[in-house]
Short mmCIF file of C-alpha atoms in Angstrom, two decimals:
data_model
loop_
_atom_site.label_atom_id
_atom_site.label_comp_id
_atom_site.label_asym_id
_atom_site.label_seq_id
_atom_site.Cartn_x
_atom_site.Cartn_y
_atom_site.Cartn_z
CA MET P 1 -32.35 -4.88 -2.56
CA GLU P 2 -32.51 -3.11 0.80
CA THR P 3 -28.90 -4.05 1.51
CA TRP P 4 -27.72 -2.59 -1.78
CA SER P 5 -29.70 0.62 -1.20
CA LEU P 6 -28.16 1.09 2.22
CA ALA P 7 -24.74 0.25 0.78
CA ALA P 8 -25.18 2.95 -1.87
CA LEU P 9 -26.05 5.50 0.80
CA SER P 10 -23.01 4.41 2.83
CA VAL P 11 -20.76 4.89 -0.19
CA LEU P 12 -22.25 8.31 -0.83
CA LEU P 13 -21.54 9.31 2.78
CA GLY P 14 -17.98 7.97 2.48
CA LEU P 15 -17.39 9.98 -0.68
CA VAL P 16 -18.76 13.17 0.89
CA VAL P 17 -16.47 12.76 3.91
CA ARG P 18 -13.47 12.12 1.66
CA TRP P 19 -14.09 15.17 -0.49
CA SER P 20 -14.75 17.34 2.57
CA VAL P 21 -11.35 16.39 4.01
CA SER P 22 -9.69 17.08 0.65
CA LEU P 23 -10.94 20.68 0.71
CA ASN P 24 -8.47 21.43 3.48
CA SER P 25 -4.74 21.96 3.04
CA TYR P 26 -2.20 19.16 2.65
CA SER P 27 1.03 18.30 4.44
CA GLY P 28 3.91 20.49 3.29
CA ALA P 29 1.79 23.17 1.57
CA ALA P 30 3.84 26.33 0.96
CA LYS P 31 6.77 24.86 2.91
CA PRO P 32 9.90 24.80 0.74
CA PRO P 33 12.20 23.23 -0.16
CA LEU P 34 10.45 19.82 -0.28
CA TYR P 35 6.77 20.76 0.22
CA GLY P 36 5.68 17.30 1.45
CA ASP P 37 4.21 14.18 -0.15
CA TYR P 38 1.91 16.25 -2.35
CA GLU P 39 4.99 17.56 -4.15
CA ALA P 40 6.47 14.05 -4.24
CA GLN P 41 3.48 12.75 -6.19
CA ARG P 42 3.55 15.76 -8.52
CA HIS P 43 7.30 15.39 -9.03
CA TRP P 44 6.92 11.73 -9.99
CA GLN P 45 4.48 12.81 -12.68
CA GLU P 46 7.08 15.30 -13.90
CA ILE P 47 9.85 12.68 -13.97
CA THR P 48 7.89 9.86 -15.61
CA TYR P 49 6.47 12.16 -18.28
CA ASN P 50 9.68 13.93 -19.27
CA LEU P 51 12.35 11.26 -18.85
CA PRO P 52 12.79 7.84 -20.49
CA VAL P 53 11.97 4.79 -18.39
CA ASN P 54 15.63 3.86 -17.95
CA GLN P 55 16.23 7.13 -16.04
CA TRP P 56 13.27 7.05 -13.66
CA TYR P 57 15.17 5.43 -10.78
CA PHE P 58 18.67 6.76 -11.50
CA ASN P 59 20.33 9.89 -10.18
CA THR P 60 21.07 12.17 -13.15
CA SER P 61 21.38 15.87 -13.88
CA GLU P 62 17.66 15.88 -14.71
CA ASN P 63 16.59 13.57 -11.90
CA ASN P 64 17.98 14.43 -8.48
CA LEU P 65 17.07 11.49 -6.28
CA GLN P 66 17.60 13.64 -3.19
CA TYR P 67 14.57 15.65 -4.28
CA TRP P 68 11.71 13.15 -3.94
CA GLY P 69 13.37 10.44 -6.01
CA LEU P 70 11.02 7.70 -7.12
CA ASP P 71 11.14 4.92 -4.52
CA TYR P 72 8.04 2.84 -5.20
CA PRO P 73 7.60 -0.12 -7.61
CA PRO P 74 6.82 0.20 -11.33
CA LEU P 75 3.01 0.32 -11.06
CA THR P 76 3.26 3.51 -9.00
CA ALA P 77 5.46 4.99 -11.73
CA TYR P 78 2.97 3.97 -14.44
CA HIS P 79 0.13 5.49 -12.42
CA SER P 80 2.14 8.72 -12.10
CA LEU P 81 2.70 8.70 -15.86
CA LEU P 82 -1.03 8.25 -16.50
CA CYS P 83 -1.82 11.19 -14.20
CA ALA P 84 0.92 13.19 -15.95
CA TYR P 85 -0.75 12.75 -19.33
CA ALA P 86 -3.98 14.09 -17.86
CA ALA P 87 -2.12 16.98 -16.21
CA ASN P 88 -0.39 17.88 -19.47
CA LEU P 89 -3.76 18.16 -21.22
CA ILE P 90 -4.99 20.64 -18.62
CA ASN P 91 -1.84 22.66 -17.94
CA PRO P 92 1.66 21.58 -19.13
CA ASP P 93 3.25 23.92 -16.57
CA TRP P 94 2.26 21.48 -13.84
CA ILE P 95 4.81 18.90 -15.02
CA THR P 96 7.46 20.93 -16.84
CA LEU P 97 10.85 19.38 -16.11
CA ASN P 98 12.73 21.18 -13.28
CA THR P 99 10.81 24.49 -13.48
CA SER P 100 7.61 22.98 -12.05
CA ARG P 101 9.17 22.11 -8.70
CA GLY P 102 6.99 23.21 -5.81
CA TYR P 103 4.13 24.16 -8.14
CA GLU P 104 1.02 25.05 -6.15
CA SER P 105 -2.29 26.50 -7.28
CA PRO P 106 -5.97 25.97 -6.43
CA LEU P 107 -6.64 24.33 -9.81
CA HIS P 108 -3.68 22.01 -9.48
CA LYS P 109 -4.76 21.05 -5.97
CA LEU P 110 -8.21 20.23 -7.37
CA PHE P 111 -6.64 18.06 -10.04
CA MET P 112 -4.43 16.17 -7.59
CA ARG P 113 -7.26 15.64 -5.13
CA THR P 114 -9.44 14.35 -7.97
CA THR P 115 -6.84 11.76 -8.98
CA VAL P 116 -6.95 10.31 -5.46
CA PHE P 117 -10.76 10.41 -5.46
CA ILE P 118 -11.02 8.59 -8.80
CA ALA P 119 -8.47 5.94 -7.80
CA ASP P 120 -10.41 5.34 -4.59
CA LEU P 121 -13.68 5.10 -6.50
CA ILE P 122 -12.32 2.65 -9.07
CA VAL P 123 -10.17 0.33 -6.94
CA TYR P 124 -10.74 0.54 -3.17
CA ILE P 125 -14.42 1.31 -2.63
CA PRO P 126 -15.85 -1.40 -4.96
CA ALA P 127 -13.71 -4.02 -3.19
CA ILE P 128 -14.97 -2.90 0.23
CA VAL P 129 -18.62 -2.85 -0.89
CA LEU P 130 -18.47 -6.34 -2.40
CA TYR P 131 -16.65 -7.73 0.63
CA CYS P 132 -19.27 -6.39 3.06
CA VAL P 133 -22.35 -7.18 0.97
CA CYS P 134 -21.16 -10.75 0.38
CA LEU P 135 -20.44 -11.51 4.05
CA LYS P 136 -21.97 -14.88 4.89
CA GLU P 137 -24.29 -15.51 7.83
CA THR P 138 -24.52 -11.79 8.52
CA SER P 139 -27.67 -9.65 8.72
CA ALA P 140 -28.25 -6.74 6.35
CA ASN P 141 -27.88 -4.20 9.15
CA LYS P 142 -24.59 -5.70 10.28
CA LYS P 143 -23.25 -5.73 6.71
CA VAL P 144 -24.01 -2.01 6.38
CA SER P 145 -22.48 -1.30 9.80
CA VAL P 146 -19.26 -3.04 8.78
CA LEU P 147 -19.27 -1.16 5.47
CA LEU P 148 -19.64 2.18 7.24
CA CYS P 149 -16.90 1.28 9.69
CA ILE P 150 -14.45 0.53 6.89
CA LEU P 151 -15.45 3.38 4.57
CA LEU P 152 -15.23 5.95 7.36
CA TYR P 153 -12.00 4.67 8.92
CA PRO P 154 -10.29 8.01 9.66
CA GLY P 155 -6.71 6.81 9.31
CA LEU P 156 -6.80 6.09 5.59
CA ILE P 157 -8.95 9.13 4.79
CA LEU P 158 -6.64 11.51 6.66
CA ILE P 159 -3.50 10.08 5.05
CA ASP P 160 -4.81 9.95 1.47
CA TYR P 161 -7.05 13.03 1.44
CA GLY P 162 -5.42 15.16 4.11
CA HIS P 163 -1.71 14.38 4.02
CA PHE P 164 -1.88 13.25 0.35
CA GLN P 165 -1.03 9.76 -0.88
CA TYR P 166 -2.53 6.95 -2.98
CA ASN P 167 -2.63 4.16 -0.39
CA SER P 168 -6.16 3.18 -1.42
CA VAL P 169 -4.81 1.78 -4.70
CA SER P 170 -2.49 -0.84 -3.21
CA LEU P 171 -4.88 -1.59 -0.35
CA GLY P 172 -7.78 -1.88 -2.78
CA LEU P 173 -5.85 -4.31 -4.98
CA ALA P 174 -4.94 -6.35 -1.88
CA LEU P 175 -8.62 -6.44 -0.91
CA TRP P 176 -9.50 -7.71 -4.39
CA GLY P 177 -6.90 -10.41 -3.71
CA VAL P 178 -8.66 -11.32 -0.44
CA MET P 179 -11.99 -11.45 -2.30
CA GLY P 180 -10.51 -13.70 -4.96
CA LEU P 181 -9.12 -16.20 -2.47
CA SER P 182 -12.34 -16.08 -0.42
CA TYR P 183 -14.33 -17.44 -3.36
CA ASP P 184 -11.64 -19.82 -4.65
CA TRP P 185 -10.77 -17.57 -7.58
CA ASN P 186 -7.18 -18.30 -6.67
CA LEU P 187 -5.55 -17.08 -9.86
CA LEU P 188 -7.47 -13.79 -9.90
CA GLY P 189 -6.72 -13.31 -6.22
CA SER P 190 -3.02 -13.98 -6.84
CA LEU P 191 -2.98 -11.54 -9.76
CA ALA P 192 -4.67 -8.80 -7.74
CA PHE P 193 -2.21 -9.15 -4.86
CA CYS P 194 0.79 -9.18 -7.21
CA LEU P 195 -0.46 -5.89 -8.64
CA ALA P 196 -0.79 -4.51 -5.10
CA LEU P 197 2.78 -5.57 -4.33
CA ASN P 198 4.00 -3.97 -7.55
CA TYR P 199 2.26 -0.73 -6.61
CA LYS P 200 3.69 -0.41 -3.10
CA GLN P 201 6.37 -2.63 -1.60
CA MET P 202 4.78 -2.24 1.83
CA GLU P 203 2.27 -4.86 0.71
CA LEU P 204 4.99 -7.29 1.80
CA TYR P 205 3.26 -6.88 5.17
CA HIS P 206 0.46 -9.06 3.72
CA ALA P 207 2.48 -11.30 1.42
CA LEU P 208 3.16 -14.27 3.71
CA PRO P 209 -0.51 -14.89 4.62
CA PHE P 210 -1.36 -14.95 0.89
CA PHE P 211 1.51 -17.35 0.22
CA CYS P 212 0.75 -19.63 3.18
CA TYR P 213 -3.01 -19.72 2.51
CA LEU P 214 -2.49 -20.68 -1.13
CA LEU P 215 0.20 -23.23 -0.20
CA GLY P 216 -2.10 -24.70 2.43
CA LYS P 217 -4.85 -25.02 -0.18
CA CYS P 218 -2.43 -26.88 -2.45
CA PHE P 219 -1.45 -29.27 0.35
CA LYS P 220 -5.11 -29.83 1.18
CA LYS P 221 -5.92 -30.78 -2.42
CA GLY P 222 -2.97 -33.17 -2.54
CA ILE P 223 0.44 -31.98 -3.62
CA SER P 224 0.78 -34.81 -6.15
CA GLY P 225 -2.58 -34.22 -7.83
CA ARG P 226 -4.89 -31.21 -8.06
CA GLY P 227 -2.80 -29.39 -5.48
CA LEU P 228 0.28 -29.55 -7.70
CA ALA P 229 -1.73 -28.24 -10.65
CA LEU P 230 -2.99 -25.33 -8.58
CA LEU P 231 0.53 -24.60 -7.34
CA MET P 232 1.86 -24.49 -10.89
CA LYS P 233 -0.98 -22.22 -12.06
CA VAL P 234 -0.46 -19.80 -9.15
CA ALA P 235 3.32 -19.79 -9.71
CA PHE P 236 2.83 -19.01 -13.41
CA THR P 237 0.37 -16.21 -12.56
CA VAL P 238 2.80 -14.63 -10.10
CA VAL P 239 5.81 -14.84 -12.43
CA ALA P 240 3.84 -13.58 -15.44
CA SER P 241 2.34 -10.64 -13.55
CA PHE P 242 5.72 -9.58 -12.14
CA ALA P 243 7.36 -9.95 -15.54
CA LEU P 244 4.68 -7.79 -17.15
CA CYS P 245 4.98 -5.06 -14.49
CA TRP P 246 8.79 -5.04 -14.67
CA LEU P 247 9.04 -5.52 -18.44
CA PRO P 248 10.65 -2.11 -19.25
CA PHE P 249 13.35 -2.77 -16.64
CA LEU P 250 14.21 -6.37 -17.58
CA THR P 251 16.50 -5.41 -20.44
CA ASP P 252 19.37 -4.55 -18.09
CA LEU P 253 20.43 -6.15 -14.81
CA GLU P 254 21.64 -2.81 -13.46
CA GLN P 255 18.14 -1.38 -14.03
CA ILE P 256 16.64 -4.13 -11.88
CA LEU P 257 19.23 -3.71 -9.14
CA GLN P 258 18.79 0.07 -9.06
CA VAL P 259 15.01 -0.22 -8.73
CA LEU P 260 15.49 -2.70 -5.87
CA ARG P 261 17.97 -0.36 -4.19
CA ARG P 262 15.40 2.43 -4.37
CA LEU P 263 12.62 0.19 -3.03
CA PHE P 264 14.66 -1.16 -0.10
CA PRO P 265 17.07 1.56 1.13
CA VAL P 266 18.74 -0.56 3.81
CA ASP P 267 21.68 1.84 3.96
CA ARG P 268 19.51 4.36 5.78
CA GLY P 269 19.64 2.32 8.97
CA LEU P 270 17.03 0.74 11.22
CA TYR P 271 14.80 3.81 11.48
CA GLU P 272 14.71 7.54 10.80
CA ASP P 273 12.80 10.40 12.36
CA LYS P 274 9.20 9.46 11.53
CA VAL P 275 8.76 5.99 12.92
CA ALA P 276 6.61 4.42 15.59
CA ASN P 277 7.74 0.84 16.17
CA VAL P 278 9.63 -1.19 18.76
CA TRP P 279 13.09 -0.06 17.66
CA CYS P 280 12.24 3.61 17.98
CA SER P 281 10.70 3.06 21.42
CA LEU P 282 13.65 0.94 22.54
CA SER P 283 16.09 3.69 21.56
CA VAL P 284 14.98 5.68 24.62
CA LEU P 285 16.73 3.11 26.82
CA LEU P 286 19.14 1.42 24.39
CA LYS P 287 20.75 3.23 21.44
CA VAL P 288 20.58 0.31 19.01
CA LYS P 289 21.75 2.39 16.04
CA SER P 290 24.90 3.43 17.90
CA ILE P 291 25.74 -0.01 19.27
CA LEU P 292 25.09 -2.22 16.24
CA SER P 293 26.29 -1.98 12.65
CA PRO P 294 23.67 -1.39 9.92
CA ARG P 295 24.03 -5.00 8.74
CA THR P 296 23.47 -6.34 12.27
CA GLN P 297 20.45 -4.06 12.67
CA LEU P 298 19.00 -5.49 9.47
CA ILE P 299 19.54 -9.09 10.60
CA LEU P 300 18.10 -8.37 14.06
CA SER P 301 15.04 -6.70 12.57
CA PHE P 302 14.52 -9.60 10.15
CA ALA P 303 14.86 -12.21 12.90
CA PHE P 304 12.36 -10.57 15.24
CA THR P 305 9.87 -10.00 12.42
CA VAL P 306 10.05 -13.66 11.35
CA LEU P 307 9.70 -14.90 14.94
CA ALA P 308 6.62 -12.73 15.46
CA LEU P 309 4.79 -13.87 12.33
CA LEU P 310 5.94 -17.49 12.11
CA PRO P 311 3.31 -19.12 14.38
CA ALA P 312 0.37 -17.64 12.46
CA CYS P 313 1.91 -18.58 9.11
CA ILE P 314 2.61 -22.19 10.15
CA LYS P 315 -0.92 -22.61 11.46
CA LEU P 316 -2.39 -21.10 8.29
CA THR P 317 -0.35 -23.44 6.08
CA LEU P 318 -1.46 -26.51 8.04
CA GLN P 319 -5.07 -25.34 8.48
CA PRO P 320 -5.95 -23.05 5.54
CA THR P 321 -9.28 -21.49 6.54
CA LEU P 322 -10.67 -18.15 5.42
CA LYS P 323 -11.02 -16.97 9.01
CA GLY P 324 -7.44 -17.98 9.75
CA PHE P 325 -6.29 -16.17 6.60
CA LYS P 326 -7.85 -12.88 7.69
CA PHE P 327 -6.48 -13.15 11.22
CA ALA P 328 -3.04 -14.01 9.82
CA LEU P 329 -3.18 -10.83 7.72
CA VAL P 330 -3.62 -8.85 10.94
CA ASN P 331 -0.93 -10.76 12.81
CA CYS P 332 1.72 -10.56 10.08
CA ALA P 333 1.06 -6.90 9.29
CA LEU P 334 1.40 -6.05 12.99
CA ALA P 335 4.62 -8.07 13.23
CA PHE P 336 6.06 -6.10 10.31
CA PHE P 337 4.90 -2.81 11.80
CA LEU P 338 6.45 -3.53 15.20
CA PHE P 339 9.76 -5.13 14.23
CA SER P 340 10.65 -4.58 10.58
CA PHE P 341 13.15 -2.20 8.98
CA GLN P 342 12.42 1.46 8.15
CA VAL P 343 8.81 1.54 9.38
CA HIS P 344 6.92 4.79 8.87
CA GLU P 345 4.19 5.69 11.35
CA LYS P 346 1.62 5.82 8.52
CA SER P 347 2.24 2.11 7.89
CA ILE P 348 -0.26 1.39 10.66
CA ILE P 349 -2.96 1.50 7.98
CA LEU P 350 -1.50 -1.76 6.64
CA VAL P 351 -2.55 -3.32 9.93
CA SER P 352 -5.81 -1.40 10.26
CA ILE P 353 -7.34 -2.47 6.94
CA PRO P 354 -7.04 -6.21 7.76
CA VAL P 355 -8.49 -5.39 11.18
CA CYS P 356 -11.46 -3.86 9.34
CA LEU P 357 -12.03 -7.24 7.67
CA ILE P 358 -12.62 -8.93 11.04
CA VAL P 359 -14.55 -6.11 12.71
CA HIS P 360 -17.79 -8.14 12.48
CA GLU P 361 -16.14 -11.10 14.23
CA VAL P 362 -14.36 -9.28 17.06
CA PRO P 363 -16.10 -5.88 17.11
CA PHE P 364 -14.87 -4.50 20.44
CA VAL P 365 -11.16 -5.19 20.01
CA SER P 366 -11.23 -4.21 16.33
CA THR P 367 -12.98 -0.90 17.01
CA TRP P 368 -10.60 -0.14 19.86
CA PHE P 369 -7.60 -0.83 17.61
CA LEU P 370 -8.93 1.33 14.77
CA LEU P 371 -9.48 4.25 17.12
CA ALA P 372 -6.07 3.83 18.74
CA SER P 373 -4.35 3.62 15.35
CA THR P 374 -5.86 6.94 14.30
CA PHE P 375 -5.76 9.00 17.49
CA ARG P 376 -2.68 7.58 19.19
#
């Protein structure tokens, strides 16, 4: 009971900090013509509400993809549509097609901030609380300390409540996936992670550890017996969940290909202006983008990413332990952050959240990393 009381107080503190940050301005406020990610999220509500599904990802006279075109998977679009219905009930001007571009007002800011707050409260925070409270062989005080560390991690709070994004949704779903696999609820864990991947494609950073851990479990049970049954069940869960998320786009092959082109814009090159990985650092000495073709850059990036994450994935497949799974999440996410294609600096939170999951096991290194990732 004492643990739950302290957890409740920790959550209350986390919510107060989040809302306090949200009272400040956001990135791109009153800065035309694009206004920042706040306007991107508002614009996606405008597009999903006013246009048919088959036009969401296509460049048309009503949907200029150069102006914050939708470039996240279908679940993000559905979430934008849900928020748009709420916005339309309050003030239709917020999402009027074309004329609402760059809309800013105190009431609209309150609405947008509230949507992030509610998403956090429904998806991310419950997953964190259950993970910390259910930690095995850990004292009540240590559980609460870990909970506070994760809830008050500045990086995610500043990006979602300061800059303005909905990263807590995909990260929260991924955490529910970790919880599911931790307690052998393999199908629920697989479903939760598939939803995370269909909300933001950056969850690919965590995909291989999920795959290898589940595959290792199947091998451990015996691939010709219970292991095969588990493998078939997980495969069906993954295919069914993806099919359900992509259902409106499955009627036309060109729809599928266009969504994929929007999700993975490889034509942009290895990196752009807002990156913080190896390729950007290397460009100071070696102009990779000038020397190599875009296709070669893609292959090089893929090769280095695979080489960096392969040892952890092989070990996890052969020895599928929960501890190994969590450490593999950190390793693979860091490999993607350092070497993969089109890495944004904010993607460091995809490494930091797995680090939060092992903060009670390696407190010094984890705390150092979390501080460095925020105040680099």
